[in-house]
Tab-separated table of C-alpha atoms in Angstrom:
chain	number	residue	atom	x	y	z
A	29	UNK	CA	-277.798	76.534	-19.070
A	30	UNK	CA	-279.685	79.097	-20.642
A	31	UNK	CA	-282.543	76.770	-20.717
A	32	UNK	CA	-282.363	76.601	-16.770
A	33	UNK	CA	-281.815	80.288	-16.748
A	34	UNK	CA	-285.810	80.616	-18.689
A	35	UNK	CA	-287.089	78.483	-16.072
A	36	UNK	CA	-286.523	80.074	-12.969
A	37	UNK	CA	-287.195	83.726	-14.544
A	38	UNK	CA	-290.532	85.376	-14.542
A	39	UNK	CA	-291.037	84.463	-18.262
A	40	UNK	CA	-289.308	82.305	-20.458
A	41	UNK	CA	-288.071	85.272	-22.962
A	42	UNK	CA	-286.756	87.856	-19.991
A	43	UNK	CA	-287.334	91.006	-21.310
A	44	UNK	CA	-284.752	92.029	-18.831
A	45	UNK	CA	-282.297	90.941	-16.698
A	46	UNK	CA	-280.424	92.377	-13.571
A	47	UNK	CA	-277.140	91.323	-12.253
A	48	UNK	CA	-276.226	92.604	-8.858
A	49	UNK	CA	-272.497	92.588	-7.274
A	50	UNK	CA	-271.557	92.860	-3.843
A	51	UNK	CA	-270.226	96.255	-3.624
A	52	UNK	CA	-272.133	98.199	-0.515
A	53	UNK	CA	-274.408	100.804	-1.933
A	54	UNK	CA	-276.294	103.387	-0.108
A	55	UNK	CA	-280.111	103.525	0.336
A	56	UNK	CA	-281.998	103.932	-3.108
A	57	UNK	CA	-285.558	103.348	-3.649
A	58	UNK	CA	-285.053	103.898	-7.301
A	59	UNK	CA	-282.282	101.454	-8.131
A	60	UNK	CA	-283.952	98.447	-5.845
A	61	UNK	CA	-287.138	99.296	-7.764
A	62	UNK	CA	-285.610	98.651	-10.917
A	63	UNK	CA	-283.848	95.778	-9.594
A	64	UNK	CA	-286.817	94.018	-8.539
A	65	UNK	CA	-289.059	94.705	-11.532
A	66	UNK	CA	-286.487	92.674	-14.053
A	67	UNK	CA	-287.686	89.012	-15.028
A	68	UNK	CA	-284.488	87.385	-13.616
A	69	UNK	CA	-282.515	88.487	-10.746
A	70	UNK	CA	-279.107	87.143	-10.708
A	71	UNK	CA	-277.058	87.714	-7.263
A	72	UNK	CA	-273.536	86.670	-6.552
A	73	UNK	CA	-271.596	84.470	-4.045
A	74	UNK	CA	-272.354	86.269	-0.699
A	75	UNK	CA	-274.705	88.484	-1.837
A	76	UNK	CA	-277.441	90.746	0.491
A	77	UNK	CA	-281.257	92.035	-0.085
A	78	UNK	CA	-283.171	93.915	1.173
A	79	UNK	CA	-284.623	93.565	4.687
A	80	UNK	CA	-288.500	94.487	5.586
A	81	UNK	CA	-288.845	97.856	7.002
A	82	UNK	CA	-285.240	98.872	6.198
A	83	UNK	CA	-284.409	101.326	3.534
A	84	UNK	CA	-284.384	99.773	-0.120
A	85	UNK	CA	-281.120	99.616	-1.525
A	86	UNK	CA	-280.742	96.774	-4.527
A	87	UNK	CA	-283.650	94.967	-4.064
A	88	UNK	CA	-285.228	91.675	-2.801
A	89	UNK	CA	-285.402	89.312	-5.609
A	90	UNK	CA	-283.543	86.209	-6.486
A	91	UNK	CA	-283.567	83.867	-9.122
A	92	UNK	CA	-280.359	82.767	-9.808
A	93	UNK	CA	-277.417	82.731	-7.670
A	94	UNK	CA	-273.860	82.208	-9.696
A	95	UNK	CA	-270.627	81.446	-6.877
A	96	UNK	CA	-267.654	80.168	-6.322
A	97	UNK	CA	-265.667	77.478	-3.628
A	98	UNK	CA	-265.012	80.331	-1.821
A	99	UNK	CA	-268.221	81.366	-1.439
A	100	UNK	CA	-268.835	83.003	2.109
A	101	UNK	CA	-272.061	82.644	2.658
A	102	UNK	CA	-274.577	84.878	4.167
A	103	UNK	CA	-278.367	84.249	5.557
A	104	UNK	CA	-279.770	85.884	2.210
A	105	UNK	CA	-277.635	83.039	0.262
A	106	UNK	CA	-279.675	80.140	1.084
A	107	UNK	CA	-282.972	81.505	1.942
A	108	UNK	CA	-285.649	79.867	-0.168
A	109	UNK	CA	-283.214	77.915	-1.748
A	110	UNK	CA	-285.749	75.476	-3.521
A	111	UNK	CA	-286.828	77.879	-5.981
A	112	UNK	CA	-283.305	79.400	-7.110
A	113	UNK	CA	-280.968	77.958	-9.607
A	114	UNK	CA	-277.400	77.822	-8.208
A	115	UNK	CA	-274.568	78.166	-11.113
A	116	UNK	CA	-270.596	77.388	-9.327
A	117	UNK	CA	-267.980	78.908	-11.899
A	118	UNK	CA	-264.841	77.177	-11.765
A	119	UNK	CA	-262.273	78.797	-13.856
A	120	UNK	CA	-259.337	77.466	-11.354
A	121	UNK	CA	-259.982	74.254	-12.649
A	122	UNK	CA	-257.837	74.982	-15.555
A	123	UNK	CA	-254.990	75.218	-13.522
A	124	UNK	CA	-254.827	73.945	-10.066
A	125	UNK	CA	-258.544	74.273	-8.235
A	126	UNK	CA	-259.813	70.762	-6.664
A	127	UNK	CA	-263.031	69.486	-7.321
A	128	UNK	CA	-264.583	69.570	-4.287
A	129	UNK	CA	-267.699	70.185	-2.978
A	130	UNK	CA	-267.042	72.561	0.306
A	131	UNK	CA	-268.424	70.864	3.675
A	132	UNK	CA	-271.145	72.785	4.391
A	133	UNK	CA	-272.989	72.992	1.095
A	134	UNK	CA	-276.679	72.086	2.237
A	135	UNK	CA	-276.820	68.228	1.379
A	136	UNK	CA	-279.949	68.570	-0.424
A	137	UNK	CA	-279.506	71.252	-2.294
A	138	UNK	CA	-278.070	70.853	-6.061
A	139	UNK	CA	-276.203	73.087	-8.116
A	140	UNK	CA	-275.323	73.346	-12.249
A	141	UNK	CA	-271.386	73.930	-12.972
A	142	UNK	CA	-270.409	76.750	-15.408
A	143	UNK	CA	-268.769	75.042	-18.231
A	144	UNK	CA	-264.965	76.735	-19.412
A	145	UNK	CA	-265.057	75.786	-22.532
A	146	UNK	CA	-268.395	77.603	-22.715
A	147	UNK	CA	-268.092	80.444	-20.332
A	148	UNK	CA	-264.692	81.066	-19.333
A	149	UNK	CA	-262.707	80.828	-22.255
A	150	UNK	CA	-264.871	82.865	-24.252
A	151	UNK	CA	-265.152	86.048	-21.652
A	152	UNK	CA	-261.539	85.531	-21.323
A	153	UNK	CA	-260.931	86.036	-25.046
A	154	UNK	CA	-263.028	89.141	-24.565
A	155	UNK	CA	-260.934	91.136	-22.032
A	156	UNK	CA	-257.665	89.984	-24.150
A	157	UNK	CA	-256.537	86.894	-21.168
A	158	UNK	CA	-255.447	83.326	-22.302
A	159	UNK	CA	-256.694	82.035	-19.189
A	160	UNK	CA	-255.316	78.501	-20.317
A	161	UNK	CA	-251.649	79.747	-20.634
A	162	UNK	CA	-252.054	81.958	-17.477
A	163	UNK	CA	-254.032	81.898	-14.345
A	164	UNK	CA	-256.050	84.990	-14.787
A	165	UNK	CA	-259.860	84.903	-15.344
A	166	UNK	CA	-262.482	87.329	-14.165
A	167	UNK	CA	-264.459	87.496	-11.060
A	168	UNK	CA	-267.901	85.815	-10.391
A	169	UNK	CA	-269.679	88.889	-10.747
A	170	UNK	CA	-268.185	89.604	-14.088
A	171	UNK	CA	-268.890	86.036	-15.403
A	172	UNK	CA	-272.491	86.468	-13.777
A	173	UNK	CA	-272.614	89.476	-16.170
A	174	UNK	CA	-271.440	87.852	-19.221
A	175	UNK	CA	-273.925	84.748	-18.923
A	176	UNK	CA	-276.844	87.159	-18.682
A	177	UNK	CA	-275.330	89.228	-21.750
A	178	UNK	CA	-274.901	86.110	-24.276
A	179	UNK	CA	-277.864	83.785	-22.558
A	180	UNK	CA	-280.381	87.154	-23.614
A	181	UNK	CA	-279.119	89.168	-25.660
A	182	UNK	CA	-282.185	91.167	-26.653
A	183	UNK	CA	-282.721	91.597	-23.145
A	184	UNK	CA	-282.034	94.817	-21.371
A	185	UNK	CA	-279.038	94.360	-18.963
A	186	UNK	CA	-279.135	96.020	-15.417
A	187	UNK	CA	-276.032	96.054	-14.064
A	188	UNK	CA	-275.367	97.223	-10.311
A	189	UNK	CA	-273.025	96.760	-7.336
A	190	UNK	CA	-269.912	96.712	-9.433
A	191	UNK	CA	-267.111	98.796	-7.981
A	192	UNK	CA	-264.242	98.448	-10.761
A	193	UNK	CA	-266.806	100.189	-13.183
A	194	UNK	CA	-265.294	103.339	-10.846
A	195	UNK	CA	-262.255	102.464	-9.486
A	196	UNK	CA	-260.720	100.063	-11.731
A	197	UNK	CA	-257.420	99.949	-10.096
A	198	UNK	CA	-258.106	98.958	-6.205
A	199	UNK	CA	-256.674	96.489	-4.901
A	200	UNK	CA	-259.378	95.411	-1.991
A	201	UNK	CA	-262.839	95.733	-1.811
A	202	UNK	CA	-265.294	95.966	0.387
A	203	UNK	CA	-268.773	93.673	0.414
A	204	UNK	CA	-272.270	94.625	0.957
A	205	UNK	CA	-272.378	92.258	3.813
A	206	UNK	CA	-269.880	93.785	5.571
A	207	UNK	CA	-266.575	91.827	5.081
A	208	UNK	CA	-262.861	92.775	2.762
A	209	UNK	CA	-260.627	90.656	1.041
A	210	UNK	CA	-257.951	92.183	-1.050
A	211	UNK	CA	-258.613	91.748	-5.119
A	212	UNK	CA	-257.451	88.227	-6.049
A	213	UNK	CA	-254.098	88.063	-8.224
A	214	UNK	CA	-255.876	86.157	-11.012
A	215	UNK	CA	-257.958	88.610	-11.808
A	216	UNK	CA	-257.420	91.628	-13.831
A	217	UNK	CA	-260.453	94.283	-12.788
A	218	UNK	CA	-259.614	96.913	-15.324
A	219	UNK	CA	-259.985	95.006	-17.842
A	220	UNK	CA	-263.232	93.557	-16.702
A	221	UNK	CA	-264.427	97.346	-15.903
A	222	UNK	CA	-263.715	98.460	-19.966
A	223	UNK	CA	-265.709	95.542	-20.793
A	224	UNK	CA	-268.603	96.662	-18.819
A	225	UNK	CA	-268.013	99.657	-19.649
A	226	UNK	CA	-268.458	99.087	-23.278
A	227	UNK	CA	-271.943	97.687	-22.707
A	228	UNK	CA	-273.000	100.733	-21.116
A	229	UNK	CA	-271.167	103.412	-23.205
A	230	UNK	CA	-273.090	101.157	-26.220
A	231	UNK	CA	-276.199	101.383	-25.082
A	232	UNK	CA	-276.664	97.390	-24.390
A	233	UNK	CA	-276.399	97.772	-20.530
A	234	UNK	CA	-277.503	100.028	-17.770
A	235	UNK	CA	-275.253	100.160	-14.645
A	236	UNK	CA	-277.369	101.900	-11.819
A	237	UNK	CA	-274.586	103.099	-8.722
C-alpha cells in the first residue's frame, strides 16, 4: 500500500503529505495553499474542492481518495478518477459488514482494500479499543490520517477538516458538501481527537482550521 501511495504522489519520497476531512471550513487562501502544495493529497469518502472562480478554501488536489460502503458520493469524488488511487477501509468486517461492492461503484474503476490486520488493529491499539472484542474503530478520516502518519513518517503531516480536534464530544456533524448524519456508535471521536492531538502538540503534525 505504501508502495501505491509513492506512485500516485508528486514524488516517490513525499516530503509532505495532507489529509483533508469533511468538516465545512470557511474561505482561506492560506490553508488551500498549503493544501495544494503537499506531494500527496489524500481526501475522504464524500469529500469537496475547490471550484474555479470561487473562494479557496482546502484546496483542489487529489491523489488518493480513502472511503467506506457508505460512501455518499459527490461530483468531486469521481472526477478524474483514472489518475487517483482509491483505498475502501473496512473495519466492520470484523464483526458483521458484508462484502459487497455497492451498485453504483463505476464498473471500471478499481479500488485497493485497507487491510485490518495492518491498519485497523494497529490504530485501534493506539486510541486504547480492542476493535476485535468490540465494534468500535475510528472513522475514515482518522484511518486516512494514520496511513499517511506510518506510510511517511519523515514526512510533514497536514492535517485539516477535522472537527473532533475541537469538539470532541458531538454527537453529529456536519459535511463540507452540505449533508449531517449523527456520529456513528462505533466510533469513539475523543479518543481519535487526543490522538491527533498528540501529533500536533508533538510537533509531527500541523492541523490548519
Amino acid at each position: 500500500m505504501v508502495e501505491l501511495l509513492r506512485a500516485y504522489a508528486d514524488r516517490p519520497d513525499p516530503r509532505s503529505v495532507a489529509v483533508v476531512g469533511n468538516q465545512p471550513l470557511e474561505p482561506d487562501p492560506e490553508r488551500a495553499k498549503a493544501i495544494d502544495a503537499c506531494d500527496l493529497v489524500i481526501r475522504v469518502n464524500g469529500f469537496v474542492c475547490d471550484e474555479p472562480g470561487a473562494p479557496p478554501a482546502v484546496g483542489s488536489r487529489t491523489h488518493a481518495v480513502v472511503f467506506n460502503r457508505a460512501l455518499r458520493a459527490t461530483k468531486w469524488v469521481f472526477s478524474g478518477y483514472r489518475s487517483k488511487l482509491y483505498l475502501m477501509v473496512e473495519p466492520g468486517r470484523l464483526h458483521w459488514e458484508p462484502e459487497d461492492i455497492p451498485g453504483w461503484w463505476p464498473a471500471d474503476l478499481g479500488f485497493v482494500p485497507v487491510p485490518n490486520t495492518e491498519v485497523t488493529l494497529p490504530l485501534s491499539r493506539a486510541m486504547g479499543l480492542s476493535s476485535q472484542q468490540e465494534a468500535a474503530w475510528a472513522t475514515t478520516g482518522t484511518m486516512a490520517a494514520w496511513l499517511a502518519r506510518t506510510s511517511f513518517p519523515g514526512a510533514e503531516l497536514v492535517l485539516s477538516g477535522f472537527s473532533f480536534l475541537d469538539d470532541p464530544d458531538q454527537t453529529a456533524w456536519e459535511h463540507a458538501a452540505g449533508d449531517s448524519c449523527i456520529v456513528g456508535p462505533e466510533h469513539r471521536i475523543a479518543l481519535e481527537g487526543a490522538l491527533l492531538r498528540s501529533w500536533v502538540d508533538s510537533g509531527t503534525a500541523r492541523f490548519l482550521r
